[in-house]
Amino acid sequence: GLLGENALGEPHVEVDPSAAARCYQRAAEAGHAEAMLNLSLCFRNGEGVDRSARAAFQWTERGAAAGCERSMFNAGVALDPLHPPWGSPGAAEAELQPISKDGKRAAGYYRDAVDAGHAKAMVNLGILLYTGTGVEKDAAAAAELWRAALEEGVQQADFCLKNMEERPGELTDMFENQQS
């Protein structure tokens, strides 16, 4: 964010994560989709508010429902079984416990993000399709998404395509081994 950075000709603004979180909260409650995303990140990282995986995910979902493509993508990542947990595994406090993984819901959020133009979501949805995580396996659809993402400049798509073409089957093994 811009908080704490100098604007051209403006005096330096002190970093105040609590004030930023309060501003995001007001804007989010007024329906601003990007503020919902920013507030979710405050909760996820414990910046200006107490850390809470649960509140972070709730605001992420609200941002996604309000049309924020980055929130759609982040909700997919939070639910994606092939990504690390959102939260702290083994935490005693309910607020810090990880969000339950759900490949089917993750794919839905990724699809929404792709439809909204989020290029990195193309890579992640492609991986779910390639591995059959939460969706039916579809290597052709995965490759199509990865090619489109590569055209948008997402280099991870090139990695997926090269490994898919050069070492068939190994890419699936690699992603499945990340779940452990």
mmCIF file of C-alpha atoms in Angstrom:
data_model
loop_
_atom_site.group_PDB
_atom_site.id
_atom_site.type_symbol
_atom_site.label_atom_id
_atom_site.label_comp_id
_atom_site.label_asym_id
_atom_site.label_seq_id
_atom_site.Cartn_x
_atom_site.Cartn_y
_atom_site.Cartn_z
ATOM 1 C CA GLY A 1 0.000 0.000 0.000
ATOM 2 C CA LEU A 2 0.883 3.647 -0.085
ATOM 3 C CA LEU A 3 0.825 4.126 3.658
ATOM 4 C CA GLY A 4 4.230 5.284 4.847
ATOM 5 C CA GLU A 5 5.478 6.275 1.393
ATOM 6 C CA ASN A 6 6.183 9.842 0.377
ATOM 7 C CA ALA A 7 3.924 11.274 -2.276
ATOM 8 C CA LEU A 8 5.414 13.812 -4.660
ATOM 9 C CA GLY A 9 5.673 17.081 -2.756
ATOM 10 C CA GLU A 10 3.925 15.688 0.323
ATOM 11 C CA PRO A 11 5.434 15.216 3.772
ATOM 12 C CA HIS A 12 6.240 11.678 4.908
ATOM 13 C CA VAL A 13 3.331 9.776 6.400
ATOM 14 C CA GLU A 14 4.106 7.602 9.402
ATOM 15 C CA VAL A 15 3.230 3.930 9.076
ATOM 16 C CA ASP A 16 0.234 3.136 11.264
ATOM 17 C CA PRO A 17 -1.092 -0.389 10.594
ATOM 18 C CA SER A 18 -3.935 0.054 13.108
ATOM 19 C CA ALA A 19 -5.154 3.212 11.357
ATOM 20 C CA ALA A 20 -4.844 1.497 7.973
ATOM 21 C CA ALA A 21 -6.861 -1.488 9.202
ATOM 22 C CA ARG A 22 -9.547 0.845 10.588
ATOM 23 C CA CYS A 23 -9.770 2.647 7.239
ATOM 24 C CA TYR A 24 -9.961 -0.638 5.338
ATOM 25 C CA GLN A 25 -12.645 -1.820 7.769
ATOM 26 C CA ARG A 26 -14.802 1.269 7.191
ATOM 27 C CA ALA A 27 -14.421 1.047 3.419
ATOM 28 C CA ALA A 28 -15.008 -2.731 3.439
ATOM 29 C CA GLU A 29 -18.170 -2.363 5.502
ATOM 30 C CA ALA A 30 -19.324 0.251 2.971
ATOM 31 C CA GLY A 31 -18.943 -2.367 0.221
ATOM 32 C CA HIS A 32 -15.554 -1.498 -1.317
ATOM 33 C CA ALA A 33 -14.230 -4.766 -2.771
ATOM 34 C CA GLU A 34 -10.513 -3.848 -2.757
ATOM 35 C CA ALA A 35 -10.793 -2.703 0.871
ATOM 36 C CA MET A 36 -12.226 -6.134 1.697
ATOM 37 C CA LEU A 37 -9.114 -7.699 0.153
ATOM 38 C CA ASN A 38 -6.792 -5.344 2.048
ATOM 39 C CA LEU A 39 -8.620 -5.955 5.327
ATOM 40 C CA SER A 40 -8.351 -9.708 4.759
ATOM 41 C CA LEU A 41 -4.586 -9.308 4.367
ATOM 42 C CA CYS A 42 -4.423 -7.292 7.592
ATOM 43 C CA PHE A 43 -6.145 -10.138 9.443
ATOM 44 C CA ARG A 44 -4.072 -12.821 7.734
ATOM 45 C CA ASN A 45 -0.787 -11.118 8.612
ATOM 46 C CA GLY A 46 -1.819 -9.578 11.940
ATOM 47 C CA GLU A 47 -1.089 -6.040 10.727
ATOM 48 C CA GLY A 48 -3.054 -3.476 12.726
ATOM 49 C CA VAL A 49 -5.471 -6.142 14.012
ATOM 50 C CA ASP A 50 -5.151 -9.427 15.862
ATOM 51 C CA ARG A 51 -4.162 -12.203 13.492
ATOM 52 C CA SER A 52 -7.152 -14.314 12.463
ATOM 53 C CA ALA A 53 -7.226 -16.848 9.641
ATOM 54 C CA ARG A 54 -10.990 -17.079 10.049
ATOM 55 C CA ALA A 55 -11.618 -13.314 9.718
ATOM 56 C CA ALA A 56 -9.085 -13.124 6.878
ATOM 57 C CA PHE A 57 -10.936 -15.795 4.934
ATOM 58 C CA GLN A 58 -14.353 -14.270 5.637
ATOM 59 C CA TRP A 59 -13.215 -10.910 4.255
ATOM 60 C CA THR A 60 -11.546 -12.669 1.319
ATOM 61 C CA GLU A 61 -14.827 -14.384 0.459
ATOM 62 C CA ARG A 62 -16.748 -11.116 0.830
ATOM 63 C CA GLY A 63 -14.256 -9.399 -1.487
ATOM 64 C CA ALA A 64 -14.650 -12.205 -4.015
ATOM 65 C CA ALA A 65 -18.439 -11.924 -3.868
ATOM 66 C CA ALA A 66 -18.090 -8.169 -4.406
ATOM 67 C CA GLY A 67 -16.107 -8.778 -7.608
ATOM 68 C CA CYS A 68 -12.471 -8.371 -6.532
ATOM 69 C CA GLU A 69 -10.463 -10.725 -8.764
ATOM 70 C CA ARG A 70 -7.535 -10.815 -6.315
ATOM 71 C CA SER A 71 -9.916 -11.885 -3.546
ATOM 72 C CA MET A 72 -11.250 -14.621 -5.832
ATOM 73 C CA PHE A 73 -7.694 -15.799 -6.410
ATOM 74 C CA ASN A 74 -6.771 -15.613 -2.703
ATOM 75 C CA ALA A 75 -9.901 -17.572 -1.739
ATOM 76 C CA GLY A 76 -8.840 -20.241 -4.228
ATOM 77 C CA VAL A 77 -5.347 -20.354 -2.746
ATOM 78 C CA ALA A 78 -6.726 -20.597 0.804
ATOM 79 C CA LEU A 79 -8.884 -23.596 -0.153
ATOM 80 C CA ASP A 80 -6.436 -25.244 -2.582
ATOM 81 C CA PRO A 81 -5.171 -28.570 -1.178
ATOM 82 C CA LEU A 82 -1.935 -28.104 -3.146
ATOM 83 C CA HIS A 83 -1.084 -24.863 -1.286
ATOM 84 C CA PRO A 84 0.172 -24.418 2.279
ATOM 85 C CA PRO A 85 -2.499 -23.856 4.932
ATOM 86 C CA TRP A 86 -3.992 -20.456 5.660
ATOM 87 C CA GLY A 87 -3.546 -20.308 9.404
ATOM 88 C CA SER A 88 -1.350 -22.012 11.949
ATOM 89 C CA PRO A 89 -1.577 -25.816 12.009
ATOM 90 C CA GLY A 90 -1.928 -27.033 15.582
ATOM 91 C CA ALA A 91 -2.991 -23.628 16.936
ATOM 92 C CA ALA A 92 -5.158 -23.841 20.040
ATOM 93 C CA GLU A 93 -7.077 -20.658 19.234
ATOM 94 C CA ALA A 94 -9.940 -21.180 16.778
ATOM 95 C CA GLU A 95 -9.112 -17.882 15.048
ATOM 96 C CA LEU A 96 -5.640 -19.123 14.113
ATOM 97 C CA GLN A 97 -6.571 -22.624 12.999
ATOM 98 C CA PRO A 98 -6.130 -23.237 9.277
ATOM 99 C CA ILE A 99 -8.967 -22.896 6.799
ATOM 100 C CA SER A 100 -10.129 -26.353 5.698
ATOM 101 C CA LYS A 101 -8.939 -27.309 2.236
ATOM 102 C CA ASP A 102 -11.549 -27.941 -0.471
ATOM 103 C CA GLY A 103 -10.343 -28.519 -4.032
ATOM 104 C CA LYS A 104 -13.795 -28.194 -5.564
ATOM 105 C CA ARG A 105 -14.435 -24.794 -3.966
ATOM 106 C CA ALA A 106 -10.871 -23.693 -4.792
ATOM 107 C CA ALA A 107 -11.491 -24.521 -8.454
ATOM 108 C CA GLY A 108 -14.696 -22.472 -8.377
ATOM 109 C CA TYR A 109 -12.892 -19.425 -7.024
ATOM 110 C CA TYR A 110 -10.066 -19.864 -9.542
ATOM 111 C CA ARG A 111 -12.624 -20.104 -12.373
ATOM 112 C CA ASP A 112 -14.250 -16.883 -11.175
ATOM 113 C CA ALA A 113 -10.827 -15.189 -11.028
ATOM 114 C CA VAL A 114 -9.949 -16.437 -14.525
ATOM 115 C CA ASP A 115 -13.267 -15.107 -15.827
ATOM 116 C CA ALA A 116 -12.438 -11.756 -14.193
ATOM 117 C CA GLY A 117 -9.037 -11.697 -15.945
ATOM 118 C CA HIS A 118 -6.636 -12.893 -13.230
ATOM 119 C CA ALA A 119 -3.779 -14.547 -15.152
ATOM 120 C CA LYS A 120 -2.113 -16.339 -12.195
ATOM 121 C CA ALA A 121 -5.446 -18.040 -11.476
ATOM 122 C CA MET A 122 -5.100 -19.670 -14.902
ATOM 123 C CA VAL A 123 -1.963 -21.438 -13.688
ATOM 124 C CA ASN A 124 -3.520 -22.614 -10.431
ATOM 125 C CA LEU A 125 -6.747 -23.780 -12.064
ATOM 126 C CA GLY A 126 -4.640 -25.568 -14.672
ATOM 127 C CA ILE A 127 -2.774 -27.403 -11.930
ATOM 128 C CA LEU A 128 -6.041 -28.527 -10.327
ATOM 129 C CA LEU A 129 -7.275 -29.730 -13.725
ATOM 130 C CA TYR A 130 -3.994 -31.472 -14.526
ATOM 131 C CA THR A 131 -3.884 -33.276 -11.178
ATOM 132 C CA GLY A 132 -7.626 -33.868 -10.856
ATOM 133 C CA THR A 133 -7.702 -32.064 -7.507
ATOM 134 C CA GLY A 134 -11.329 -31.158 -6.765
ATOM 135 C CA VAL A 135 -12.202 -31.436 -10.448
ATOM 136 C CA GLU A 136 -12.112 -34.052 -13.161
ATOM 137 C CA LYS A 137 -8.641 -34.476 -14.690
ATOM 138 C CA ASP A 138 -8.321 -32.587 -17.960
ATOM 139 C CA ALA A 139 -4.756 -32.161 -19.216
ATOM 140 C CA ALA A 140 -5.910 -30.464 -22.437
ATOM 141 C CA ALA A 141 -7.837 -27.781 -20.531
ATOM 142 C CA ALA A 142 -4.857 -27.326 -18.196
ATOM 143 C CA ALA A 143 -2.503 -26.798 -21.139
ATOM 144 C CA GLU A 144 -4.915 -24.297 -22.694
ATOM 145 C CA LEU A 145 -5.024 -22.291 -19.455
ATOM 146 C CA TRP A 146 -1.245 -22.404 -19.093
ATOM 147 C CA ARG A 147 -0.744 -21.166 -22.666
ATOM 148 C CA ALA A 148 -3.153 -18.283 -22.020
ATOM 149 C CA ALA A 149 -1.358 -17.445 -18.748
ATOM 150 C CA LEU A 150 2.003 -17.524 -20.513
ATOM 151 C CA GLU A 151 0.661 -15.034 -23.066
ATOM 152 C CA GLU A 152 -0.203 -12.805 -20.093
ATOM 153 C CA GLY A 153 3.398 -13.071 -18.855
ATOM 154 C CA VAL A 154 2.966 -15.574 -16.012
ATOM 155 C CA GLN A 155 6.248 -17.501 -16.077
ATOM 156 C CA GLN A 156 5.012 -20.343 -13.836
ATOM 157 C CA ALA A 157 2.838 -21.368 -16.794
ATOM 158 C CA ASP A 158 5.964 -21.995 -18.872
ATOM 159 C CA PHE A 159 7.292 -24.280 -16.124
ATOM 160 C CA CYS A 160 4.037 -26.250 -16.114
ATOM 161 C CA LEU A 161 3.923 -26.571 -19.898
ATOM 162 C CA LYS A 162 7.572 -27.640 -20.218
ATOM 163 C CA ASN A 163 7.254 -30.249 -17.509
ATOM 164 C CA MET A 164 3.970 -31.493 -18.918
ATOM 165 C CA GLU A 165 5.465 -31.921 -22.373
ATOM 166 C CA GLU A 166 8.952 -33.125 -21.433
ATOM 167 C CA ARG A 167 8.146 -35.413 -18.502
ATOM 168 C CA PRO A 168 4.536 -36.602 -18.768
ATOM 169 C CA GLY A 169 3.195 -37.810 -15.426
ATOM 170 C CA GLU A 170 6.039 -36.333 -13.388
ATOM 171 C CA LEU A 171 4.268 -32.997 -13.078
ATOM 172 C CA THR A 172 1.284 -34.701 -11.459
ATOM 173 C CA ASP A 173 3.632 -36.491 -9.042
ATOM 174 C CA MET A 174 5.385 -33.237 -8.172
ATOM 175 C CA PHE A 175 2.160 -31.385 -7.321
ATOM 176 C CA GLU A 176 0.712 -34.320 -5.396
ATOM 177 C CA ASN A 177 3.911 -34.547 -3.332
ATOM 178 C CA GLN A 178 3.462 -30.875 -2.309
ATOM 179 C CA GLN A 179 0.319 -31.867 -0.387
ATOM 180 C CA SER A 180 2.322 -33.751 2.223
#
